[in-house]
Coordinates of N, CA and C and ligand atoms in Angstrom, one line a residue:
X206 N 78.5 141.0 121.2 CA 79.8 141.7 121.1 C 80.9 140.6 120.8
X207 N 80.8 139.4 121.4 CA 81.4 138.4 121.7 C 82.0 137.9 120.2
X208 N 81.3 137.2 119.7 CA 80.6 136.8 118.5 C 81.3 138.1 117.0
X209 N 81.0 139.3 117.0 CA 81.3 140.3 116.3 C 82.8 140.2 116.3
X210 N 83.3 140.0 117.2 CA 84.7 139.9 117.9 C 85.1 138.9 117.1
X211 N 84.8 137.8 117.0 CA 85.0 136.1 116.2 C 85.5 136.5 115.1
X212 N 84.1 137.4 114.3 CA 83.7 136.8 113.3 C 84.3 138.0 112.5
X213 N 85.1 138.9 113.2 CA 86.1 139.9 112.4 C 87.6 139.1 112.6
X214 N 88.0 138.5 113.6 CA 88.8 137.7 113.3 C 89.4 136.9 112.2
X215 N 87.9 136.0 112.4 CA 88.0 134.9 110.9 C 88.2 135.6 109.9
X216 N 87.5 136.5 109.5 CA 87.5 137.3 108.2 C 89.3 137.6 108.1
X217 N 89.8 137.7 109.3 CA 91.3 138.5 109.0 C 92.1 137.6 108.7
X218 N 91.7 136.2 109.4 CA 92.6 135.3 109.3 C 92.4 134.8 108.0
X219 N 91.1 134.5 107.3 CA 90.8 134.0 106.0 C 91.5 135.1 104.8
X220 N 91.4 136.1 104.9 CA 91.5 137.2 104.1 C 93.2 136.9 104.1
X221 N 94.0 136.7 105.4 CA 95.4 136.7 105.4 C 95.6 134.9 104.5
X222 N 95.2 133.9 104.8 CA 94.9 132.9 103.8 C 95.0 132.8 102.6
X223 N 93.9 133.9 102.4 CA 94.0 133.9 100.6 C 95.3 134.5 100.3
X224 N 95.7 136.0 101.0 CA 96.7 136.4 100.1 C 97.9 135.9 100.5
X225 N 97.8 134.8 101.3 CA 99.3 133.9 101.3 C 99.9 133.2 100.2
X226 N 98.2 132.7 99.9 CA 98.0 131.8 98.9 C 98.3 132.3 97.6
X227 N 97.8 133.4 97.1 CA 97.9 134.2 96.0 C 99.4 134.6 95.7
X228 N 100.0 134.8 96.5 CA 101.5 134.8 96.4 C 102.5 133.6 96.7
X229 N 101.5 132.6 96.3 CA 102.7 130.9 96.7 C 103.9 131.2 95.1
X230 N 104.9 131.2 95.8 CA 105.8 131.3 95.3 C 106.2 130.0 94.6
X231 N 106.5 130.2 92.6 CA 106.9 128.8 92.2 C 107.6 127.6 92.9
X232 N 107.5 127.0 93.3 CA 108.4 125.9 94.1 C 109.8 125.5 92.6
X233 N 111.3 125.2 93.3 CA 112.1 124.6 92.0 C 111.3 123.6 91.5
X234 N 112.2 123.6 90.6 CA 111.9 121.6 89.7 C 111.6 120.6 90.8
X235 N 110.8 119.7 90.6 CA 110.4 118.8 91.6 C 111.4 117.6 91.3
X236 N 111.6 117.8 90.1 CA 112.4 116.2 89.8 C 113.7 116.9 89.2
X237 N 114.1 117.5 89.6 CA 115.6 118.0 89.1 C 115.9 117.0 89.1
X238 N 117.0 116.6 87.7 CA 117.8 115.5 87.4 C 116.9 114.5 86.0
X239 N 115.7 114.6 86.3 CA 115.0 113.2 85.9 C 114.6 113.7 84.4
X240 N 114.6 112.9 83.7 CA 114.9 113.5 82.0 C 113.1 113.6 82.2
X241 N 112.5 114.4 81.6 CA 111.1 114.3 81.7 C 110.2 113.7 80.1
X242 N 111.3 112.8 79.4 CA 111.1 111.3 78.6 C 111.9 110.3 79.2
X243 N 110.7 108.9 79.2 CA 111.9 107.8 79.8 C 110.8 107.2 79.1
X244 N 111.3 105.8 78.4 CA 110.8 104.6 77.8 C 111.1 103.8 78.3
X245 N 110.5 102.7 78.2 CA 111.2 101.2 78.7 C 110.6 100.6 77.4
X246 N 110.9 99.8 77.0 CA 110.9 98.6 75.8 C 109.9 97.6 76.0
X247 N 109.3 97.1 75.8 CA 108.3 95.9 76.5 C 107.7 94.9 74.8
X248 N 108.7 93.9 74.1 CA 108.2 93.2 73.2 C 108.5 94.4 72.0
X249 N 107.5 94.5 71.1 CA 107.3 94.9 70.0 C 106.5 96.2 70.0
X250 N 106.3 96.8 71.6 CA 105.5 97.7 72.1 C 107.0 98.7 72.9
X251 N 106.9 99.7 73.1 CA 107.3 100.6 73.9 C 106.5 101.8 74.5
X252 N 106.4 101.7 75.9 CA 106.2 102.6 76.9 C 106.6 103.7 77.2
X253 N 106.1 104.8 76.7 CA 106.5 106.3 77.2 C 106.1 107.0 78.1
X254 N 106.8 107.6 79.4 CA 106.6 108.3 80.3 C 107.0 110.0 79.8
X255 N 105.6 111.0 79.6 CA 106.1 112.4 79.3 C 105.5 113.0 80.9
X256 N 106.6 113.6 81.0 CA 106.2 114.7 82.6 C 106.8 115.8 82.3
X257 N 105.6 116.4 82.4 CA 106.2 118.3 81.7 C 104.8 119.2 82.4
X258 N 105.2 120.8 82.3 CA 104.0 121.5 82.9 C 103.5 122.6 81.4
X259 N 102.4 122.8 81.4 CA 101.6 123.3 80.4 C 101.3 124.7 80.6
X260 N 101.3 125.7 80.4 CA 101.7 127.1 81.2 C 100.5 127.8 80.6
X261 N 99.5 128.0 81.2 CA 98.3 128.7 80.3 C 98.0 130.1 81.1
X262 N 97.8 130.5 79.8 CA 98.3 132.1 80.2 C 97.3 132.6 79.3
X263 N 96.4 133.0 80.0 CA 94.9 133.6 79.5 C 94.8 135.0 79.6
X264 N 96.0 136.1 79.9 CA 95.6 137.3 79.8 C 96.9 138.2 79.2
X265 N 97.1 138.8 78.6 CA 98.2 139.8 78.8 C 98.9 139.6 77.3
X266 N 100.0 140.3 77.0 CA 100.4 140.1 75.5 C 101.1 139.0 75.2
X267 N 101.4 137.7 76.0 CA 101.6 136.9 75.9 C 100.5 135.5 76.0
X268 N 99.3 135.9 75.9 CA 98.6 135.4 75.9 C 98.5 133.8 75.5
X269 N 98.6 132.9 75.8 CA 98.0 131.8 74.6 C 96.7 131.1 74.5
X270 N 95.7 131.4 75.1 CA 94.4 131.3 75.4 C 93.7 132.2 75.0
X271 N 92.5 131.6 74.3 CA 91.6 132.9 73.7 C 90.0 132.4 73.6
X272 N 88.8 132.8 73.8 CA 88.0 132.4 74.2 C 87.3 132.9 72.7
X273 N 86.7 131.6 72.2 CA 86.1 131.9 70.5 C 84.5 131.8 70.5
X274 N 83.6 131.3 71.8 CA 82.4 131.2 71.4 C 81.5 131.1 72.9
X275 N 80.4 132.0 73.2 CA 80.2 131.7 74.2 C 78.4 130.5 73.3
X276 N 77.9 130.0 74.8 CA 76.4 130.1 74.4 C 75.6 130.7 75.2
X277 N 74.0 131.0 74.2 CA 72.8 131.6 75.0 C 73.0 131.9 76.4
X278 N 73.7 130.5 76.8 CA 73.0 130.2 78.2 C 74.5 130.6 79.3
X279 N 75.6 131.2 78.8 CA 77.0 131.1 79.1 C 77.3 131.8 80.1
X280 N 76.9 133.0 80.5 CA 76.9 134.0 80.7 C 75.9 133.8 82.1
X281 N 74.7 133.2 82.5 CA 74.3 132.8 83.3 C 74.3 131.1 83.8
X282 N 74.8 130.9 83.3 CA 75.2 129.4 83.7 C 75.8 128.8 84.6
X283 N 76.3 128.6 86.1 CA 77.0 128.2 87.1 C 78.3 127.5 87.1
X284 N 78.6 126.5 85.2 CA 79.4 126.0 85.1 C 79.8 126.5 83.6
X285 N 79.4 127.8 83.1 CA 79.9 128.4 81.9 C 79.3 127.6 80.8
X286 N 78.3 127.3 80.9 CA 78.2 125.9 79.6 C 78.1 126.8 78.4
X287 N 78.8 125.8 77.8 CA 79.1 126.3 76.1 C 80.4 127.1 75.8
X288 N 80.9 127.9 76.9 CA 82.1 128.5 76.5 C 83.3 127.7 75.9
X289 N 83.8 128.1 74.9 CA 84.9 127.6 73.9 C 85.6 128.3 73.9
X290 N 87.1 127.5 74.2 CA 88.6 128.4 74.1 C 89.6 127.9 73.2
X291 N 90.2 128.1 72.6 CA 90.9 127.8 71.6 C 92.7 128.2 72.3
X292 N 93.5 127.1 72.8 CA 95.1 127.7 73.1 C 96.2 126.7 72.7
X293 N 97.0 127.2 72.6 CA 98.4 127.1 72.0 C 99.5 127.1 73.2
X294 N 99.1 126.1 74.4 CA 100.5 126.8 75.2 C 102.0 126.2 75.0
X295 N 102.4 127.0 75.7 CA 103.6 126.9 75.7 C 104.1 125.5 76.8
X296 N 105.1 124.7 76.7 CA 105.3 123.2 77.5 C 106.5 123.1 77.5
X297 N 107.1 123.3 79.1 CA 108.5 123.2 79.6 C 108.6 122.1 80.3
X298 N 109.5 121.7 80.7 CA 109.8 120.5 81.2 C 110.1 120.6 82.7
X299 N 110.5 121.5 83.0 CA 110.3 122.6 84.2 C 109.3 123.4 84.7
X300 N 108.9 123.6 85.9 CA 107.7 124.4 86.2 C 107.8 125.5 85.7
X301 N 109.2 126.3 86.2 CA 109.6 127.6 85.5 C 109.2 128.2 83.8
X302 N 108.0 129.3 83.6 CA 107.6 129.5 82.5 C 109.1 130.0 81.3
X303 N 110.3 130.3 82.2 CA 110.8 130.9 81.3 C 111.8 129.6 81.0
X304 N 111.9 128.3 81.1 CA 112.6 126.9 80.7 C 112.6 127.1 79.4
X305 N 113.3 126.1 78.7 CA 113.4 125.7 77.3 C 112.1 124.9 76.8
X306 N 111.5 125.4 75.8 CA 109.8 124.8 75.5 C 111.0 123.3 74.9
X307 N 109.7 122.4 75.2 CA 110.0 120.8 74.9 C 108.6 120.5 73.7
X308 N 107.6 121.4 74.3 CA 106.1 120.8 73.3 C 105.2 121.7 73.5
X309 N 104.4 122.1 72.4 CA 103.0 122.9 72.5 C 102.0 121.9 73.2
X310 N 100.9 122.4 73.6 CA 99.4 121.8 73.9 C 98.6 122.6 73.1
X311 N 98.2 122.4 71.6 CA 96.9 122.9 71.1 C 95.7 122.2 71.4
X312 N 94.7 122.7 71.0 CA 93.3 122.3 70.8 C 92.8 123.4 71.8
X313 N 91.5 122.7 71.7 CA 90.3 123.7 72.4 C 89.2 123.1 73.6
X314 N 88.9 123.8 74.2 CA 88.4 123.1 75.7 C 87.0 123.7 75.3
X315 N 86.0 122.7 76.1 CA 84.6 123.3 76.0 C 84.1 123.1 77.2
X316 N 83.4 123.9 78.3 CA 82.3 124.0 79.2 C 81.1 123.0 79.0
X317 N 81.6 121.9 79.4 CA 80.0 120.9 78.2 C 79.4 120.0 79.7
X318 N 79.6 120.3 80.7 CA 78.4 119.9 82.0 C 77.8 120.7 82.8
X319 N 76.4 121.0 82.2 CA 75.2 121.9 82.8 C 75.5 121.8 84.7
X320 N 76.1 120.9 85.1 CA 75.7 120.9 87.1 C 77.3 120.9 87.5
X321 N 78.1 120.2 86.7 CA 79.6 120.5 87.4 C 80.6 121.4 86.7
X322 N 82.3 121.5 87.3 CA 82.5 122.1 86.8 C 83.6 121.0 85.7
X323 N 82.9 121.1 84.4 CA 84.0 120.0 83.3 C 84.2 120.1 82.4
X324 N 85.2 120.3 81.7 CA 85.3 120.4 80.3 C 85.6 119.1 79.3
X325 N 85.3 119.2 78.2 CA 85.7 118.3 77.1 C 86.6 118.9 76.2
X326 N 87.5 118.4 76.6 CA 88.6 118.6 76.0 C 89.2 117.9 74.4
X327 N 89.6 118.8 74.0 CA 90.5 117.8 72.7 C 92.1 118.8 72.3
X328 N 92.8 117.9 72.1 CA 94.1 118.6 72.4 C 95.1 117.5 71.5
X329 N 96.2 118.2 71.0 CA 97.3 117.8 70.5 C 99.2 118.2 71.1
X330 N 99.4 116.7 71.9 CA 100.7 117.2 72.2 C 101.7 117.2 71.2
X331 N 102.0 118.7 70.9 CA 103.5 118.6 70.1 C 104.8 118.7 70.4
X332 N 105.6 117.7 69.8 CA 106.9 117.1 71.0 C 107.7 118.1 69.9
X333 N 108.3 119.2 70.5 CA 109.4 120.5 70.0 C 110.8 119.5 70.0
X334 N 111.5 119.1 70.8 CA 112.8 119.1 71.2 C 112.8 117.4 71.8
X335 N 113.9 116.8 71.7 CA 114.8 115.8 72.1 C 114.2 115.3 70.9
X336 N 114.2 113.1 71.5 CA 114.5 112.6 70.8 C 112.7 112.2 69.7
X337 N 111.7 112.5 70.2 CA 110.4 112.8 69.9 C 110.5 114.1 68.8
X338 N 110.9 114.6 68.8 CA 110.9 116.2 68.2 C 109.9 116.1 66.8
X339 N 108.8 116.5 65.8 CA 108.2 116.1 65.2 C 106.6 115.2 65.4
X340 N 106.7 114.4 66.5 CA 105.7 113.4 67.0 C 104.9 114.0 67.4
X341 N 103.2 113.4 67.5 CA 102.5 114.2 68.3 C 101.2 112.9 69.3
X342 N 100.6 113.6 70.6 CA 100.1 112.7 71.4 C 99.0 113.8 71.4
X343 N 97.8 112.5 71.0 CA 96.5 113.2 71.1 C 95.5 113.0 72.2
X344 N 94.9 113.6 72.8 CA 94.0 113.8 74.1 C 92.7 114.3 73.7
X345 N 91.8 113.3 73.8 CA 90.1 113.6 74.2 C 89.7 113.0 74.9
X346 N 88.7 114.3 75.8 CA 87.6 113.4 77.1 C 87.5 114.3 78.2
X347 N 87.0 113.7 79.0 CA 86.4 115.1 80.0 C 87.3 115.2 81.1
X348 N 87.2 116.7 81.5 CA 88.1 116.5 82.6 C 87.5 117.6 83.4
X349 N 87.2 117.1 84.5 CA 87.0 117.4 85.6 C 87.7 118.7 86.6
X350 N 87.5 120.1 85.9 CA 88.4 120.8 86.2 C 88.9 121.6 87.6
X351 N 87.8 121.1 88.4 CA 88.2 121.6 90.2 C 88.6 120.2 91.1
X352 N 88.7 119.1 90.2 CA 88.9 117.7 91.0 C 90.5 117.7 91.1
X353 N 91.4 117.1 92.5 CA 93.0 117.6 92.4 C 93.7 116.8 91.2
X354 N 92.7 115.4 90.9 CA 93.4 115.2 90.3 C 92.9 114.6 88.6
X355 N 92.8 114.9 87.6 CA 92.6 114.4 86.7 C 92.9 113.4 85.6
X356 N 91.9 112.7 85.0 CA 93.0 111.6 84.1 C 91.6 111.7 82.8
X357 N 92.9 111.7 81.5 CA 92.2 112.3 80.3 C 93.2 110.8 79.3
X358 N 92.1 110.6 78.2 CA 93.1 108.9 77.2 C 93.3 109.7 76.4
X359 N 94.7 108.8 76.2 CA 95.4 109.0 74.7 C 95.0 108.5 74.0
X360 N 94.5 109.3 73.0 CA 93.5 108.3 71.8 C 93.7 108.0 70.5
X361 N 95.4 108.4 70.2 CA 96.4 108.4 69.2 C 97.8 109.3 69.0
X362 N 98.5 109.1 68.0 CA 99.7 109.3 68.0 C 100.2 109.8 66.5
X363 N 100.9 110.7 66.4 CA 101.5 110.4 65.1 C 103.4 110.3 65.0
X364 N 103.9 110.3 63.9 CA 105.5 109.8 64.1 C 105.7 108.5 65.0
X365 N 106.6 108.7 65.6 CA 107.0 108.0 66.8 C 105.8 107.3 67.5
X366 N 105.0 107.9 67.7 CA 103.8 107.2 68.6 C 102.5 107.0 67.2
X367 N 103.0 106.6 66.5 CA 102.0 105.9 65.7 C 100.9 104.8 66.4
X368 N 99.7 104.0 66.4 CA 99.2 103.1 66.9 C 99.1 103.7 68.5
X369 N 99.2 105.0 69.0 CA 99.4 105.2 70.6 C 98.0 104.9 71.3
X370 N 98.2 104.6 72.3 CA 97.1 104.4 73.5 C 97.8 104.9 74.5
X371 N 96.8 104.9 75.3 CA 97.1 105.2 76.8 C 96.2 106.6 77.5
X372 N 97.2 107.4 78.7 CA 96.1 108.1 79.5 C 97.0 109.1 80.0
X373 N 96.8 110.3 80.4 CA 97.1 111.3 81.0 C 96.3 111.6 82.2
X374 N 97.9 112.0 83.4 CA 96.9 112.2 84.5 C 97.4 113.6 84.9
X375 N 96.3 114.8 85.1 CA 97.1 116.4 85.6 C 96.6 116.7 87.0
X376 N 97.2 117.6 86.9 CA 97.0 118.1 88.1 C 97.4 119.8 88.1
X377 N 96.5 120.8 89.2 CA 96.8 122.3 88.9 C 98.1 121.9 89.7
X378 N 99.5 122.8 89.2 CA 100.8 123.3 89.8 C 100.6 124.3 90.5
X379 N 100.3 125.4 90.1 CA 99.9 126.4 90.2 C 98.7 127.1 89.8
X380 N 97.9 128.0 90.4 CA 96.8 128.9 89.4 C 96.5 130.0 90.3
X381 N 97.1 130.9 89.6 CA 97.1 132.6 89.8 C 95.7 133.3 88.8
X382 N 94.7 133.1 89.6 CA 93.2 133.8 88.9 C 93.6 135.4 88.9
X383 N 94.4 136.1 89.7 CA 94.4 137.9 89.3 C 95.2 137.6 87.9
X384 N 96.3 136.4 88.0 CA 96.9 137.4 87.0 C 96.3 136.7 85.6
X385 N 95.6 135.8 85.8 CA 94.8 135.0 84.7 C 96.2 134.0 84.4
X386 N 96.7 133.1 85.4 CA 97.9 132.0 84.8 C 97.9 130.9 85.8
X387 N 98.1 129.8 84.8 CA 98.2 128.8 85.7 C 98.8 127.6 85.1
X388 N 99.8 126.7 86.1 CA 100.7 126.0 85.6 C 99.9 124.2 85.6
X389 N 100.2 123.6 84.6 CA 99.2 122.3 84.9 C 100.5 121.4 84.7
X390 N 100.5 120.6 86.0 CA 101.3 119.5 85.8 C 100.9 118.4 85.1
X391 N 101.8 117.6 83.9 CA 100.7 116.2 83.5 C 102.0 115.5 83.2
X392 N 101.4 114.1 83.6 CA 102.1 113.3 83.4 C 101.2 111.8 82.3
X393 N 101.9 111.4 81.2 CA 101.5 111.2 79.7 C 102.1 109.4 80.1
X394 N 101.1 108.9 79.9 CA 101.5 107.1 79.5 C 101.4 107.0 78.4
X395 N 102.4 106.6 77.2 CA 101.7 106.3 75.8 C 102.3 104.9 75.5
X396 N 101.5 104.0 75.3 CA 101.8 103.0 74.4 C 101.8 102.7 73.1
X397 N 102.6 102.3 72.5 CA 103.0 102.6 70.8 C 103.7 101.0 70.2
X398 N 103.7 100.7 68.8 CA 104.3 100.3 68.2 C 104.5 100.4 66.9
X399 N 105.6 99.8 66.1 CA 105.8 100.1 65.0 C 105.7 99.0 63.9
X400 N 104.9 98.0 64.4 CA 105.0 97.0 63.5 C 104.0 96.9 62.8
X401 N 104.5 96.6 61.5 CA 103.6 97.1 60.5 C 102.8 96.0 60.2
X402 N 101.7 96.1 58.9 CA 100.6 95.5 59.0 C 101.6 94.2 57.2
X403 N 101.6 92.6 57.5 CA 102.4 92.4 56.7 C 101.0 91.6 55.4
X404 N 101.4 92.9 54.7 CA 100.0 92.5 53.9 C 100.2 91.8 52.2
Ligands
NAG152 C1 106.1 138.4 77.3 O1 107.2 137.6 76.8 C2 108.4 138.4 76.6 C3 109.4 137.5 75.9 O2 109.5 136.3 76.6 C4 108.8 138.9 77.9 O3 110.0 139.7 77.7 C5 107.7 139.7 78.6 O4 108.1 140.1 79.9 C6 106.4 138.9 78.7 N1 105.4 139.7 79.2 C7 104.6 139.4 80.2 C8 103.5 140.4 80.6 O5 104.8 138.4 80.9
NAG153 C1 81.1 136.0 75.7 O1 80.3 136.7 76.6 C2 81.0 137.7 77.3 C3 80.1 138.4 78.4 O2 79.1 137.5 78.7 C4 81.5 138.8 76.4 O3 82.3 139.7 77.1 C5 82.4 138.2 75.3 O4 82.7 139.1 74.3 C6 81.6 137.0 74.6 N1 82.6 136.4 73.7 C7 82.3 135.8 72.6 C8 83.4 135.2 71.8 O5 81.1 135.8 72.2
NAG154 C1 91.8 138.2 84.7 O1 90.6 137.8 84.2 C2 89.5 138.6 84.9 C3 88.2 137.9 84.5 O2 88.2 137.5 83.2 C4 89.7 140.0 84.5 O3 88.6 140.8 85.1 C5 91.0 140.6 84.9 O4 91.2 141.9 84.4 C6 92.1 139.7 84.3 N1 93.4 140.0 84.8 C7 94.4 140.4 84.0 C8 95.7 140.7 84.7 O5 94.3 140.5 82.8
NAG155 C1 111.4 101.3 71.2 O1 112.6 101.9 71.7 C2 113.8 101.3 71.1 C3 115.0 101.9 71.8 O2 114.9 103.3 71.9 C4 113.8 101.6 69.6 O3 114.9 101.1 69.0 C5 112.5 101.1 69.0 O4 112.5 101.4 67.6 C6 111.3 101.6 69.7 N1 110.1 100.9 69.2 C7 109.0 101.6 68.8 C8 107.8 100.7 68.5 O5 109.0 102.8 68.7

């Protein structure tokens, strides 16, 4: 009796957990004030800091997520392997989905490890607004998608970040599975220069 007693408990207290959770309200701007580009200059090289959230929104008419391929094995698979998504999100500089867009995130994610949960990613940052506007930062490599924290290389650049290197580190902001949305924080090192080749 004792026991039955517990273990309707837990369930209530777990059950009241999740939907606390489910309803975590956006928190403001974490860095209100802080321009979310900063450079510093270093030689013939310059250092860019981008910090912005990526707003992926996999259901509803606003969609920017769209799922183009499964495989054979997708559908029974523990880690989705083979599923392919193709999105376009939207990138505010603010958590808040309804901010001023600063940059798209295209490309397409792939389900590509049979035991964990990871995708391989390939993606293109496009810089909308300030002094970048035109430029773009490219991202391939796996990322680890239930680990808190992730880090994905910059593996080129165009405009402005011509010659780019460097790495991106994200992390979930938010992720609302009923309503299919979730906010990704990332923060972008790119190193760049513009000195040309004197031939
Ligand atoms: C879709 O976007 C439009 C324009 O921003 C907005 O008015 C509408 O509420 C959005 N719909 C949903 C389901 O979020
Ligand atoms: C992928 O599989 C799911 C069910 O397993 C199905 O609903 C969906 O239409 C499939 N999508 C594609 C693009 O094959
Ligand atoms: C969210 O996705 C799940 C599973 O793909 C689906 O069953 C559900 O209807 C979606 N929710 C919304 C609000 O579209
Ligand atoms: C680095 O930044 C400075 C100051 O904004 C700029 O004048 C210079 O052209 C930049 N260098 C590169 C390689 O982009």
């Amino acid at each position: 009796m004792k026991s039955h007693t517990t273990l309707v408990l837990l369930s209530i207290i777990s059950y009241l957990l999740i939907a606390t959770q489910a309803r975590k309200q956006i928190p403001t701007a974490a860095a209100a004030g802080k321009s979310w580009v900063r450079t510093i200059v270093r030689g013939s090289e310059n250092i860019t800091q981008l910090h912005f959230y990526v707003h992926d929104v996999r259901a509803g008419e606003n969609a920017t997520l769209y799922r183009v391929a499964n495989s054979s094995i997708t559908a029974t698979s523990p880690t989705s392997f083979g599923l392919v998504n193709v999105f376009d999100d939207l990138i505010t500089a603010e958590p808040d989905i309804n901010g001023e867009q600063v940059a798209r995130a295209q490309g397409t994610s792939t389900s590509a490890d049979l035991v964990n949960q990871a995708i391989a990613i390939s993606m293109n940052f496009y810089i909308t607004s300030g002094e970048f506007s035109g430029s773009t930062v490219s991202i391939a490599g796996r990322n680890p998608v239930t680990e808190a924290s992730r880090e994905l290389p910059v593996i080129g650049g165009t405009g402005a970040f011509r010659f780019a290197r460097g790495y991106a580190v994200t992390t979930t902001y938010l992720h609302d599975s009923e309503a299919n949305y979730s906010i990704l924080e990332y923060t972008v090192y790119v190193t760049y220069s513009n000195v040309a080749l004197c031939m």
